[in-house]
Amino acid sequence: MDAPVIEIIDTREPDEKNFIEGATGPWEVVIGMEVHAQVLSNAKLFSGASAAFGAEPNTHVSLVDAAMPGMLPVINEFCVEQAVRTGLGLNAKINLTSVFDRKNYFYPDLPPGYQISQYKQPIVGEGTIYIEVDGEEIAVGIERLHLEQDAGKSIHDQHPDYSYVDLNRAGVALMEIVSKPDMRSAEEAKAFVSKLRTILRYLGTCDGNMEQGSLRADINVSVRRPGGPFGTRCEIKNVNSIRFIGQAIDYEAQRQIDILEEGGTIDQETRLFDPKKGETRSMRSKEEAHDYRYFPDPDLLPLELEEEWVEQIRATLPELPDAKRKRFITEYGLTPYDASVLVADKAAADYFERVAKGRDGKAAANWVINELFGRLRKEGLSIEQSPVSAEQLGKIIDLIKKGDISGRTAKELFDIVWTEGGDPERIVEERGMKQVTDLSAIEKVVDEVIAANPDKAEQAKAKPNVAGWFVGQVMKATQGKANPKAVNELVRRKLGIE
Ligand code: ADP
Ligand code: MG
C-alpha cells in the first residue's frame, strides 16, 4: 500500500528573530509536532474495559485488550464523537469515511502484535491552530487527526532480572494530532502545545495531563539556511512537559547545526530526550511506513459518519479560547495580554466572568490576575481550590468602588477572606476597617495635627512638599482609615497651598 504523499509547503517567511547564528552564517530551525492525546472516555476504543488511570496493574483488561483468540473489536461511539468534536474545535475538515488499519510490530506490551490505527484515511483532515508569540499571531497548520489505540506499559525498573507488563493502558483511545512543519522556534512549539492543550480541555476531549501521560508530544526538528530547502528531520519521542519541549528543541537544533557546520550530514532518526542531562540521544534509525506492513483491519468496517450527526456535535461546541479572548477584549475592555492570560484556563476564565459581571472588567482582571493568581501560585493551588470565591472577590471590589475601603485595606481584607473565609462586608463592619470619608471627622484630625505642629505648617507654605508629611500624620492618627484623597485635599486647603 502506498504511503500518503504529503506535500510540504513552507507557509512562513524567514524572520531574523528566529535565526540561530552559526560560525558559517545563520540557521533556521523547523519544527513539526505529533501530539498523542488520550481521549477522555470511560471505556477504551474497542472494548468496554475502563480507561481510568492509576489502577492496580492488569485490572482493566478485557479479553479484546489481551488479544485472546477470537475476540473482536467493537468501536466505542463516544470516542469517535470525541475525535469529531476535537476536529471541529481545530477548525478542521471532518472525513465522513475513515478506515482503521493495522500497524504491525512486536513488543510485549502489544498483545495482538499490531496497533489499530488510521493511516491513509484519518477521521479528521486539515485544520489550524492559532498561537501567539511576542504579541504576534501565527497560524500553525494541522495535517490530520487520527484515532488509534494506546499500547500497554512495560515496567523495567521493578526487578533486576525481570520486566513486567501492565495492560491497563492497552487499547485506550488516543488521538494523534499531527501539525505541519510550521513552527520556527522552541517558543512557538511550546505555545503550540499549550494552546492545543487549552483547546482540548475546553472541548472536554482530553484532560491534557502531561505528567500522567495523557498528552505526549513527539517533536520533529530539522535545521536549514533561512528560507532554504527543508533539512533532514530527527524525531524526539514522548516529551512530557512543556519546559522539556523547549529544552529538547534547543539542544537538538544546536546538535544538528554543529554537525552541519563541520561538513557532516544528519541521519533521519528517532531520538530520546534525557531531562536530567537536557540532551537528546539516538534511539533507533527512523522506521519507514512500509516497515509496519499497514493494511486495513479486516475485523472492522470503514467508519461512516453522517453529516447530520457531525452537525449535531458542532452545535454543542463550547465557546473556544480564541472567541472568548476576543469577547473579553470587547465586552470587558481588557488588554489583549490580560485576555490571553485569563482564557488560557477555562476555569479561570469562568471565575473571572463571575467576578466581572456588572463590575469594572479591568479592575476584576487586575484582582484575578495579580492578587488571586499570585496567591494561588504561591500556595500551589488551582483555581478550583481557591479559598476565595468569585462572589467574595466581587464584594471586595464593590467595597473599594463604594469608597468603603482603600486599595490597601482591600489587600488586607483579601488576605483575611483567604485565610478565615467569611462575608467581606461583614468583616469590614465588624473589624472597623471602613475608611473614614466623613469629612468633618477627617477635618478635626487635620486641625489637630496642624495645631500641634505650627513650625512645620509655616514651612509648608514655602515648601508644598511638606504637606505630604501632614498627610502621613493624619493617616497615622486615623490608623490608615481616612480616605487618602480627602485627607490630601483638606491638608492642602488648611495650609493654604493650592
Ligand atoms: P512519521 O510518522 O513518519 O513521523 P508523520 O507524517 O506522522 O510521519 O509526521 C511527520 C511530522 O514531521 C509532522 O509533524 C511534520 O510536520 C513534521 N515534519 C516533516 N518534515 C519536517 C522537517 N523537514 N522538519 C521538521 N519537521 C518536519
Ligand atoms: Mg512520527
Short mmCIF file of C-alpha atoms and ligand atoms in Angstrom, two decimals:
data_model
loop_
_atom_site.label_atom_id
_atom_site.label_comp_id
_atom_site.label_asym_id
_atom_site.label_seq_id
_atom_site.Cartn_x
_atom_site.Cartn_y
_atom_site.Cartn_z
CA MET A 1 0.00 0.00 0.00
CA ASP A 2 1.34 3.40 -0.92
CA ALA A 3 2.17 5.84 1.82
CA PRO A 4 0.09 9.00 1.80
CA VAL A 5 2.14 11.59 -0.05
CA ILE A 6 2.13 14.80 1.91
CA GLU A 7 3.31 17.86 0.09
CA ILE A 8 5.08 20.16 2.48
CA ILE A 9 4.53 23.81 1.78
CA ASP A 10 6.53 26.48 3.54
CA THR A 11 3.98 28.88 5.00
CA ARG A 12 6.45 31.18 6.76
CA GLU A 13 8.74 33.98 5.71
CA PRO A 14 12.13 33.69 7.42
CA ASP A 15 12.25 36.01 10.42
CA GLU A 16 15.59 37.17 11.77
CA LYS A 17 14.47 36.99 15.35
CA ASN A 18 14.32 33.21 15.00
CA PHE A 19 17.76 32.81 13.44
CA ILE A 20 20.45 30.88 15.25
CA GLU A 21 23.90 32.30 14.49
CA GLY A 22 26.45 29.67 13.50
CA ALA A 23 30.14 30.01 12.64
CA THR A 24 29.27 29.79 8.94
CA GLY A 25 26.15 32.01 8.99
CA PRO A 26 22.59 31.96 10.27
CA TRP A 27 20.39 28.87 10.63
CA GLU A 28 16.67 28.44 10.99
CA VAL A 29 15.02 25.64 12.94
CA VAL A 30 11.91 23.93 11.53
CA ILE A 31 9.55 22.06 13.86
CA GLY A 32 6.53 19.84 13.33
CA MET A 33 4.70 18.05 16.13
CA GLU A 34 2.86 14.80 16.55
CA VAL A 35 0.82 15.02 19.73
CA HIS A 36 -0.80 11.98 21.29
CA ALA A 37 -3.84 12.97 23.30
CA GLN A 38 -5.67 10.38 25.35
CA VAL A 39 -9.39 10.61 24.67
CA LEU A 40 -11.47 11.48 27.74
CA SER A 41 -13.78 8.47 27.86
CA ASN A 42 -14.80 5.93 30.47
CA ALA A 43 -14.16 2.95 28.22
CA LYS A 44 -11.42 2.02 25.74
CA LEU A 45 -11.57 2.44 21.95
CA PHE A 46 -12.57 -1.12 21.06
CA SER A 47 -13.52 -2.69 24.40
CA GLY A 48 -15.68 -1.93 27.41
CA ALA A 49 -12.78 -2.03 29.87
CA SER A 50 -12.20 1.07 31.98
CA ALA A 51 -9.79 3.66 30.62
CA ALA A 52 -9.10 5.12 34.11
CA PHE A 53 -5.51 5.97 35.02
CA GLY A 54 -3.67 4.66 38.06
CA ALA A 55 -5.49 1.38 38.86
CA GLU A 56 -3.76 -1.80 40.10
CA PRO A 57 -1.82 -3.28 37.16
CA ASN A 58 -3.81 -5.53 34.83
CA THR A 59 -7.20 -4.91 36.43
CA HIS A 60 -8.66 -3.01 33.46
CA VAL A 61 -8.06 -5.59 30.76
CA SER A 62 -10.79 -7.13 28.66
CA LEU A 63 -10.33 -10.23 26.53
CA VAL A 64 -10.06 -7.94 23.49
CA ASP A 65 -7.28 -5.90 25.11
CA ALA A 66 -5.42 -9.11 25.96
CA ALA A 67 -5.88 -10.29 22.34
CA MET A 68 -7.45 -13.59 23.27
CA PRO A 69 -8.09 -15.65 20.14
CA GLY A 70 -11.42 -14.96 18.50
CA MET A 71 -12.11 -11.72 20.36
CA LEU A 72 -13.36 -8.96 18.07
CA PRO A 73 -13.06 -5.20 18.46
CA VAL A 74 -16.25 -3.12 18.67
CA ILE A 75 -15.87 0.63 18.15
CA ASN A 76 -16.79 2.91 21.04
CA GLU A 77 -19.08 5.57 19.56
CA PHE A 78 -18.25 8.07 22.27
CA CYS A 79 -14.54 8.02 21.35
CA VAL A 80 -15.48 8.71 17.73
CA GLU A 81 -17.63 11.62 18.89
CA GLN A 82 -14.72 12.99 20.91
CA ALA A 83 -12.42 12.83 17.87
CA VAL A 84 -15.01 14.64 15.74
CA ARG A 85 -15.51 17.25 18.45
CA THR A 86 -11.76 17.82 18.57
CA GLY A 87 -11.56 18.10 14.79
CA LEU A 88 -14.31 20.72 14.81
CA GLY A 89 -12.52 22.60 17.59
CA LEU A 90 -9.36 22.70 15.43
CA ASN A 91 -11.28 24.24 12.52
CA ALA A 92 -10.58 21.03 10.64
CA LYS A 93 -12.21 19.02 7.91
CA ILE A 94 -14.16 16.00 9.18
CA ASN A 95 -13.83 12.99 6.90
CA LEU A 96 -17.17 11.20 6.74
CA THR A 97 -15.39 8.00 5.75
CA SER A 98 -12.29 6.85 7.57
CA VAL A 99 -10.54 3.50 7.81
CA PHE A 100 -8.83 1.61 10.63
CA ASP A 101 -5.57 -0.10 9.71
CA ARG A 102 -3.25 -2.50 11.46
CA LYS A 103 0.20 -1.16 12.19
CA ASN A 104 2.25 -4.30 12.76
CA TYR A 105 5.15 -4.59 15.15
CA PHE A 106 6.17 -6.82 18.02
CA TYR A 107 6.53 -5.64 21.57
CA PRO A 108 5.48 -7.37 24.80
CA ASP A 109 3.10 -4.55 25.74
CA LEU A 110 1.19 -5.05 22.44
CA PRO A 111 -0.51 -8.46 22.75
CA PRO A 112 -2.08 -8.67 19.24
CA GLY A 113 1.23 -7.82 17.53
CA TYR A 114 -0.38 -4.82 15.87
CA GLN A 115 -1.83 -1.49 16.83
CA ILE A 116 -5.17 -0.48 15.35
CA SER A 117 -4.64 2.98 13.91
CA GLN A 118 -5.74 5.09 10.99
CA TYR A 119 -3.24 5.59 8.24
CA LYS A 120 -4.39 6.50 4.75
CA GLN A 121 -7.85 7.75 5.67
CA PRO A 122 -7.90 9.53 9.03
CA ILE A 123 -11.12 10.74 10.65
CA VAL A 124 -10.00 14.39 10.60
CA GLY A 125 -8.10 16.23 7.87
CA GLU A 126 -6.52 19.68 7.67
CA GLY A 127 -7.14 22.35 10.29
CA THR A 128 -5.45 25.31 12.01
CA ILE A 129 -4.33 26.33 15.49
CA TYR A 130 -3.53 29.98 16.18
CA ILE A 131 -0.73 30.70 18.60
CA GLU A 132 0.62 33.97 19.93
CA VAL A 133 4.32 34.60 20.43
CA ASP A 134 5.69 38.05 21.34
CA GLY A 135 2.34 39.61 20.53
CA GLU A 136 2.34 38.14 17.01
CA GLU A 137 -0.39 35.75 15.89
CA ILE A 138 0.88 32.73 13.98
CA ALA A 139 -1.26 30.13 12.20
CA VAL A 140 0.07 26.59 12.61
CA GLY A 141 -1.39 24.10 10.15
CA ILE A 142 -2.82 20.79 11.33
CA GLU A 143 -2.12 17.99 8.90
CA ARG A 144 -4.53 15.44 10.33
CA LEU A 145 -6.01 13.86 13.45
CA HIS A 146 -6.48 10.13 13.62
CA LEU A 147 -7.77 7.68 16.18
CA GLU A 148 -5.62 4.83 17.42
CA GLN A 149 -5.13 2.51 20.37
CA ASP A 150 -2.53 3.05 23.05
CA ALA A 151 -0.18 0.19 23.96
CA GLY A 152 0.31 -1.29 27.44
CA LYS A 153 3.20 -0.29 29.65
CA SER A 154 6.44 -2.18 30.13
CA ILE A 155 7.99 -1.83 33.56
CA HIS A 156 11.72 -2.47 33.66
CA ASP A 157 12.78 -0.99 36.96
CA GLN A 158 10.87 -3.14 39.47
CA HIS A 159 13.18 -6.17 39.44
CA PRO A 160 16.80 -6.67 38.35
CA ASP A 161 16.03 -9.81 36.33
CA TYR A 162 12.53 -9.30 35.03
CA SER A 163 10.39 -6.85 33.14
CA TYR A 164 6.67 -6.57 33.78
CA VAL A 165 3.80 -5.66 31.54
CA ASP A 166 0.73 -3.70 32.65
CA LEU A 167 -2.08 -3.86 30.10
CA ASN A 168 -4.41 -1.33 31.74
CA ARG A 169 -3.49 1.24 29.09
CA ALA A 170 -3.63 -1.26 26.21
CA GLY A 171 -6.49 -0.29 23.93
CA VAL A 172 -7.17 3.14 25.45
CA ALA A 173 -8.22 5.61 22.73
CA LEU A 174 -5.67 8.13 21.55
CA MET A 175 -5.98 10.98 19.11
CA GLU A 176 -2.78 11.57 17.20
CA ILE A 177 -2.74 15.19 16.11
CA VAL A 178 -0.09 15.96 13.51
CA SER A 179 0.99 19.52 12.77
CA LYS A 180 2.57 20.82 9.61
CA PRO A 181 6.24 21.85 9.95
CA ASP A 182 5.14 25.44 10.54
CA MET A 183 6.99 26.28 13.73
CA ARG A 184 10.31 28.12 13.76
CA SER A 185 11.40 28.31 17.39
CA ALA A 186 11.18 26.47 20.69
CA GLU A 187 8.89 29.28 21.91
CA GLU A 188 6.45 28.63 19.08
CA ALA A 189 6.48 24.88 19.70
CA LYS A 190 5.77 25.42 23.40
CA ALA A 191 2.97 27.86 22.58
CA PHE A 192 1.54 25.31 20.16
CA VAL A 193 1.33 22.52 22.73
CA SER A 194 -0.07 24.87 25.40
CA LYS A 195 -2.71 26.15 23.02
CA LEU A 196 -3.64 22.66 21.84
CA ARG A 197 -3.92 21.52 25.46
CA THR A 198 -6.15 24.50 26.29
CA ILE A 199 -8.44 23.74 23.34
CA LEU A 200 -8.69 20.04 24.27
CA ARG A 201 -9.59 20.97 27.83
CA TYR A 202 -12.23 23.44 26.69
CA LEU A 203 -13.70 20.75 24.47
CA GLY A 204 -13.53 18.15 27.25
CA THR A 205 -11.93 15.65 24.89
CA CYS A 206 -8.61 15.16 26.76
CA ASP A 207 -7.60 16.15 30.28
CA GLY A 208 -4.23 17.37 28.97
CA ASN A 209 -2.35 15.94 31.93
CA MET A 210 1.23 15.66 30.68
CA GLU A 211 2.59 14.21 33.92
CA GLN A 212 0.23 11.26 33.74
CA GLY A 213 0.99 10.88 30.04
CA SER A 214 -2.45 11.77 28.72
CA LEU A 215 -0.76 14.32 26.45
CA ARG A 216 2.62 13.43 24.92
CA ALA A 217 4.48 15.19 22.17
CA ASP A 218 6.83 13.79 19.53
CA ILE A 219 8.87 16.66 18.17
CA ASN A 220 10.29 16.68 14.63
CA VAL A 221 13.25 19.01 14.36
CA SER A 222 15.38 19.99 11.39
CA VAL A 223 17.59 22.97 10.55
CA ARG A 224 18.26 24.80 7.32
CA ARG A 225 19.62 28.01 5.91
CA PRO A 226 16.89 30.67 6.31
CA GLY A 227 14.31 30.22 3.59
CA GLY A 228 16.25 27.33 2.01
CA PRO A 229 15.04 23.78 1.37
CA PHE A 230 13.91 21.79 4.43
CA GLY A 231 16.64 19.79 6.14
CA THR A 232 16.54 16.17 7.31
CA ARG A 233 14.49 15.85 10.48
CA CYS A 234 15.03 13.92 13.68
CA GLU A 235 12.05 12.93 15.76
CA ILE A 236 12.26 13.26 19.54
CA LYS A 237 9.81 10.86 21.16
CA ASN A 238 7.40 11.28 24.05
CA VAL A 239 8.45 14.54 25.64
CA ASN A 240 6.16 15.03 28.60
CA SER A 241 6.35 18.63 29.74
CA ILE A 242 6.21 22.00 28.02
CA ARG A 243 9.53 23.02 29.53
CA PHE A 244 11.24 19.85 28.26
CA ILE A 245 9.84 20.52 24.78
CA GLY A 246 11.71 23.82 24.73
CA GLN A 247 14.93 22.28 26.10
CA ALA A 248 14.80 19.33 23.68
CA ILE A 249 14.38 21.60 20.64
CA ASP A 250 17.15 23.99 21.65
CA TYR A 251 19.53 21.12 22.28
CA GLU A 252 18.60 19.24 19.11
CA ALA A 253 18.81 22.28 16.82
CA GLN A 254 22.28 23.10 18.12
CA ARG A 255 23.40 19.48 17.75
CA GLN A 256 22.34 19.44 14.11
CA ILE A 257 23.93 22.83 13.40
CA ASP A 258 27.23 21.64 14.89
CA ILE A 259 27.21 18.55 12.65
CA LEU A 260 26.36 20.52 9.51
CA GLU A 261 28.92 23.22 10.19
CA GLU A 262 31.62 20.56 10.41
CA GLY A 263 30.57 19.31 6.99
CA GLY A 264 28.58 16.31 8.27
CA THR A 265 25.06 15.17 7.39
CA ILE A 266 22.02 14.49 9.57
CA ASP A 267 20.75 10.92 9.78
CA GLN A 268 16.99 10.73 9.97
CA GLU A 269 16.48 9.02 13.28
CA THR A 270 14.28 8.69 16.32
CA ARG A 271 15.79 10.20 19.44
CA LEU A 272 15.02 10.35 23.15
CA PHE A 273 15.21 13.38 25.41
CA ASP A 274 17.00 12.92 28.72
CA PRO A 275 15.54 15.53 31.09
CA LYS A 276 18.35 15.06 33.64
CA LYS A 277 21.07 15.91 31.14
CA GLY A 278 18.95 18.21 28.95
CA GLU A 279 20.18 16.23 25.91
CA THR A 280 18.71 14.09 23.16
CA ARG A 281 20.28 10.78 22.22
CA SER A 282 19.77 8.33 19.40
CA MET A 283 17.21 5.57 19.99
CA ARG A 284 16.91 3.98 16.57
CA SER A 285 17.20 4.90 12.92
CA LYS A 286 13.90 6.16 11.54
CA GLU A 287 11.43 3.43 10.69
CA GLU A 288 9.59 3.71 7.39
CA ALA A 289 5.87 3.27 6.97
CA HIS A 290 6.39 0.10 4.94
CA ASP A 291 8.23 -1.46 7.88
CA TYR A 292 4.87 -1.61 9.64
CA ARG A 293 3.04 -3.53 6.90
CA TYR A 294 -0.04 -1.32 7.23
CA PHE A 295 -3.27 -2.85 5.93
CA PRO A 296 -6.96 -2.21 6.63
CA ASP A 297 -8.10 -4.15 9.71
CA PRO A 298 -10.35 -6.94 8.39
CA ASP A 299 -12.20 -7.05 11.74
CA LEU A 300 -13.50 -3.52 11.29
CA LEU A 301 -15.67 -1.89 8.65
CA PRO A 302 -14.79 1.56 7.34
CA LEU A 303 -16.14 4.17 9.71
CA GLU A 304 -19.00 6.04 8.05
CA LEU A 305 -20.33 9.20 9.71
CA GLU A 306 -23.49 11.05 8.90
CA GLU A 307 -23.19 14.73 8.14
CA GLU A 308 -26.17 15.41 10.39
CA TRP A 309 -24.51 13.70 13.35
CA VAL A 310 -21.39 15.82 12.82
CA GLU A 311 -23.55 18.95 12.73
CA GLN A 312 -25.23 17.94 15.97
CA ILE A 313 -21.82 17.75 17.61
CA ARG A 314 -20.84 21.11 16.12
CA ALA A 315 -23.94 22.65 17.67
CA THR A 316 -22.77 21.60 21.15
CA LEU A 317 -19.26 23.08 20.90
CA PRO A 318 -18.45 25.47 23.73
CA GLU A 319 -17.07 28.94 23.16
CA LEU A 320 -13.38 28.28 22.40
CA PRO A 321 -10.40 30.27 23.71
CA ASP A 322 -9.88 32.46 20.63
CA ALA A 323 -13.51 33.56 20.57
CA LYS A 324 -13.56 34.06 24.33
CA ARG A 325 -10.42 36.16 24.19
CA LYS A 326 -11.93 38.44 21.55
CA ARG A 327 -15.11 38.78 23.60
CA PHE A 328 -13.18 39.60 26.80
CA ILE A 329 -11.39 42.41 24.95
CA THR A 330 -14.58 43.97 23.56
CA GLU A 331 -17.02 43.19 26.37
CA TYR A 332 -14.80 43.93 29.38
CA GLY A 333 -12.24 46.30 27.83
CA LEU A 334 -9.32 44.03 28.72
CA THR A 335 -5.87 44.33 27.19
CA PRO A 336 -5.11 41.51 24.71
CA TYR A 337 -2.47 40.26 27.12
CA ASP A 338 -4.80 40.06 30.14
CA ALA A 339 -7.45 38.41 27.99
CA SER A 340 -4.95 35.76 26.84
CA VAL A 341 -3.86 35.05 30.40
CA LEU A 342 -7.46 34.60 31.55
CA VAL A 343 -8.67 32.37 28.71
CA ALA A 344 -5.68 30.00 28.91
CA ASP A 345 -7.59 28.09 31.59
CA LYS A 346 -11.33 27.70 31.20
CA ALA A 347 -11.96 27.56 34.94
CA ALA A 348 -10.02 30.82 35.35
CA ALA A 349 -12.00 32.46 32.54
CA ASP A 350 -15.28 31.36 34.15
CA TYR A 351 -14.15 32.65 37.53
CA PHE A 352 -13.17 35.99 36.02
CA GLU A 353 -16.56 36.35 34.35
CA ARG A 354 -18.38 35.73 37.62
CA VAL A 355 -16.29 38.48 39.21
CA ALA A 356 -16.60 40.87 36.27
CA LYS A 357 -20.36 40.62 35.67
CA GLY A 358 -21.83 44.05 36.45
CA ARG A 359 -18.48 45.43 37.59
CA ASP A 360 -15.48 47.17 36.10
CA GLY A 361 -13.85 44.46 33.93
CA LYS A 362 -10.35 45.88 34.19
CA ALA A 363 -10.49 46.00 37.99
CA ALA A 364 -11.79 42.44 38.04
CA ALA A 365 -8.99 41.28 35.71
CA ASN A 366 -6.39 43.02 37.87
CA TRP A 367 -7.60 41.34 41.01
CA VAL A 368 -7.90 37.93 39.44
CA ILE A 369 -4.54 38.02 37.63
CA ASN A 370 -2.41 39.79 40.22
CA GLU A 371 -3.83 39.04 43.66
CA LEU A 372 -5.65 35.76 43.13
CA PHE A 373 -3.34 34.02 40.62
CA GLY A 374 -0.31 35.26 42.55
CA ARG A 375 -1.57 33.78 45.79
CA LEU A 376 -2.72 30.54 44.15
CA ARG A 377 0.68 30.08 42.54
CA LYS A 378 2.45 30.77 45.83
CA GLU A 379 0.41 28.13 47.60
CA GLY A 380 0.40 25.65 44.73
CA LEU A 381 -3.39 25.65 44.35
CA SER A 382 -5.57 25.50 41.26
CA ILE A 383 -8.38 27.98 40.65
CA GLU A 384 -10.92 25.31 41.61
CA GLN A 385 -9.26 25.11 45.02
CA SER A 386 -9.29 28.87 45.61
CA PRO A 387 -10.40 29.64 49.17
CA VAL A 388 -11.75 32.98 47.93
CA SER A 389 -14.82 32.54 45.76
CA ALA A 390 -15.71 34.76 42.81
CA GLU A 391 -18.63 36.14 44.86
CA GLN A 392 -16.33 37.10 47.75
CA LEU A 393 -13.79 38.72 45.44
CA GLY A 394 -16.62 40.60 43.70
CA LYS A 395 -17.75 42.01 47.06
CA ILE A 396 -14.23 43.16 47.89
CA ILE A 397 -14.12 45.07 44.61
CA ASP A 398 -17.56 46.57 45.36
CA LEU A 399 -16.31 47.84 48.72
CA ILE A 400 -13.44 49.67 47.03
CA LYS A 401 -15.78 51.11 44.43
CA LYS A 402 -18.14 52.41 47.11
CA GLY A 403 -15.19 54.06 48.83
CA ASP A 404 -15.69 51.96 51.98
CA ILE A 405 -12.13 50.65 51.87
CA SER A 406 -8.91 51.78 50.25
CA GLY A 407 -6.93 49.60 47.85
CA ARG A 408 -4.51 48.85 50.66
CA THR A 409 -7.21 47.77 53.08
CA ALA A 410 -8.69 45.67 50.30
CA LYS A 411 -5.50 43.65 50.13
CA GLU A 412 -5.67 43.05 53.89
CA LEU A 413 -9.31 42.10 53.51
CA PHE A 414 -8.44 39.68 50.70
CA ASP A 415 -5.91 38.05 52.99
CA ILE A 416 -8.49 37.70 55.80
CA VAL A 417 -11.06 36.18 53.44
CA TRP A 418 -8.39 33.85 52.06
CA THR A 419 -7.31 32.55 55.46
CA GLU A 420 -10.51 32.78 57.51
CA GLY A 421 -13.33 32.94 54.98
CA GLY A 422 -16.45 34.99 55.65
CA ASP A 423 -18.51 37.75 54.12
CA PRO A 424 -16.24 40.68 53.13
CA GLU A 425 -18.87 43.31 54.01
CA ARG A 426 -19.38 41.92 57.49
CA ILE A 427 -15.66 41.61 58.09
CA VAL A 428 -15.23 45.30 57.21
CA GLU A 429 -18.10 46.25 59.57
CA GLU A 430 -17.08 44.06 62.47
CA ARG A 431 -13.37 44.87 62.39
CA GLY A 432 -13.85 48.58 61.84
CA MET A 433 -11.95 48.52 58.55
CA LYS A 434 -14.18 51.04 56.87
CA GLN A 435 -12.31 54.08 55.69
CA VAL A 436 -13.43 57.39 57.03
CA THR A 437 -14.89 59.54 54.28
CA ASP A 438 -16.83 61.64 56.74
CA LEU A 439 -15.19 64.97 56.00
CA SER A 440 -15.93 66.60 59.36
CA ALA A 441 -14.26 63.70 61.18
CA ILE A 442 -11.18 63.96 58.98
CA GLU A 443 -11.15 67.74 59.25
CA LYS A 444 -11.00 67.51 63.03
CA VAL A 445 -7.88 65.35 62.88
CA VAL A 446 -6.26 67.60 60.26
CA ASP A 447 -6.85 70.63 62.51
CA GLU A 448 -5.35 68.84 65.50
CA VAL A 449 -2.24 67.79 63.61
CA ILE A 450 -1.68 71.30 62.21
CA ALA A 451 -2.23 72.91 65.62
CA ALA A 452 0.32 70.56 67.18
CA ASN A 453 2.97 71.38 64.57
CA PRO A 454 2.92 75.14 63.92
CA ASP A 455 6.56 75.28 62.71
CA LYS A 456 6.00 72.62 60.09
CA ALA A 457 2.81 74.31 59.00
CA GLU A 458 4.81 77.50 58.45
CA GLN A 459 7.44 75.63 56.40
CA ALA A 460 4.73 74.02 54.28
CA LYS A 461 3.63 77.36 52.97
CA ALA A 462 7.04 77.84 51.32
CA LYS A 463 7.69 74.18 50.60
CA PRO A 464 4.47 72.49 49.48
CA ASN A 465 6.23 69.09 49.69
CA VAL A 466 5.96 69.25 53.46
CA ALA A 467 2.20 68.82 53.04
CA GLY A 468 2.96 65.15 52.42
CA TRP A 469 4.27 64.88 55.94
CA PHE A 470 0.95 66.15 57.30
CA VAL A 471 -0.98 63.69 55.17
CA GLY A 472 1.17 60.92 56.63
CA GLN A 473 0.49 62.12 60.19
CA VAL A 474 -3.27 62.24 59.62
CA MET A 475 -3.27 58.75 58.09
CA LYS A 476 -1.30 57.53 61.10
CA ALA A 477 -3.69 59.16 63.55
CA THR A 478 -6.66 57.54 61.82
CA GLN A 479 -4.89 54.16 61.58
CA GLY A 480 -4.96 54.35 57.80
CA LYS A 481 -8.71 54.50 57.69
CA ALA A 482 -9.12 58.02 56.39
CA ASN A 483 -9.75 58.38 52.70
CA PRO A 484 -6.29 59.49 51.47
CA LYS A 485 -7.68 61.68 48.73
CA ALA A 486 -9.88 63.58 51.14
CA VAL A 487 -7.01 63.99 53.58
CA ASN A 488 -4.75 65.32 50.89
CA GLU A 489 -7.26 67.91 49.77
CA LEU A 490 -8.07 69.05 53.31
CA VAL A 491 -4.44 69.35 54.35
CA ARG A 492 -3.61 71.49 51.33
CA ARG A 493 -6.59 73.74 51.84
CA LYS A 494 -5.95 74.22 55.55
CA LEU A 495 -2.28 75.00 54.94
CA GLY A 496 -3.22 77.42 52.22
CA ILE A 497 -1.45 75.53 49.45
CA GLU A 498 -3.08 75.47 46.06
P1 ADP B 1 6.09 9.92 10.76
O1 ADP B 1 5.06 9.11 11.41
O2 ADP B 1 6.92 9.22 9.75
O3 ADP B 1 6.92 10.67 11.73
P2 ADP B 1 4.13 11.88 10.18
O4 ADP B 1 3.65 12.33 8.84
O5 ADP B 1 3.18 11.24 11.10
O6 ADP B 1 5.37 10.98 9.85
O7 ADP B 1 4.74 13.12 10.93
C1 ADP B 1 5.64 13.92 10.33
C2 ADP B 1 5.87 15.13 11.25
O8 ADP B 1 7.12 15.68 10.94
C3 ADP B 1 4.86 16.21 11.04
O9 ADP B 1 4.57 16.84 12.26
C4 ADP B 1 5.57 17.15 10.09
O10 ADP B 1 5.14 18.47 10.24
C5 ADP B 1 6.99 17.03 10.57
N1 ADP B 1 8.00 17.30 9.53
C6 ADP B 1 8.02 16.87 8.27
N2 ADP B 1 9.12 17.30 7.65
C7 ADP B 1 9.84 18.02 8.53
C8 ADP B 1 11.08 18.71 8.50
N3 ADP B 1 11.86 18.75 7.42
N4 ADP B 1 11.48 19.32 9.64
C9 ADP B 1 10.74 19.29 10.74
N5 ADP B 1 9.58 18.66 10.84
C10 ADP B 1 9.11 18.02 9.76
MG MG B 2 6.36 10.43 13.59
#
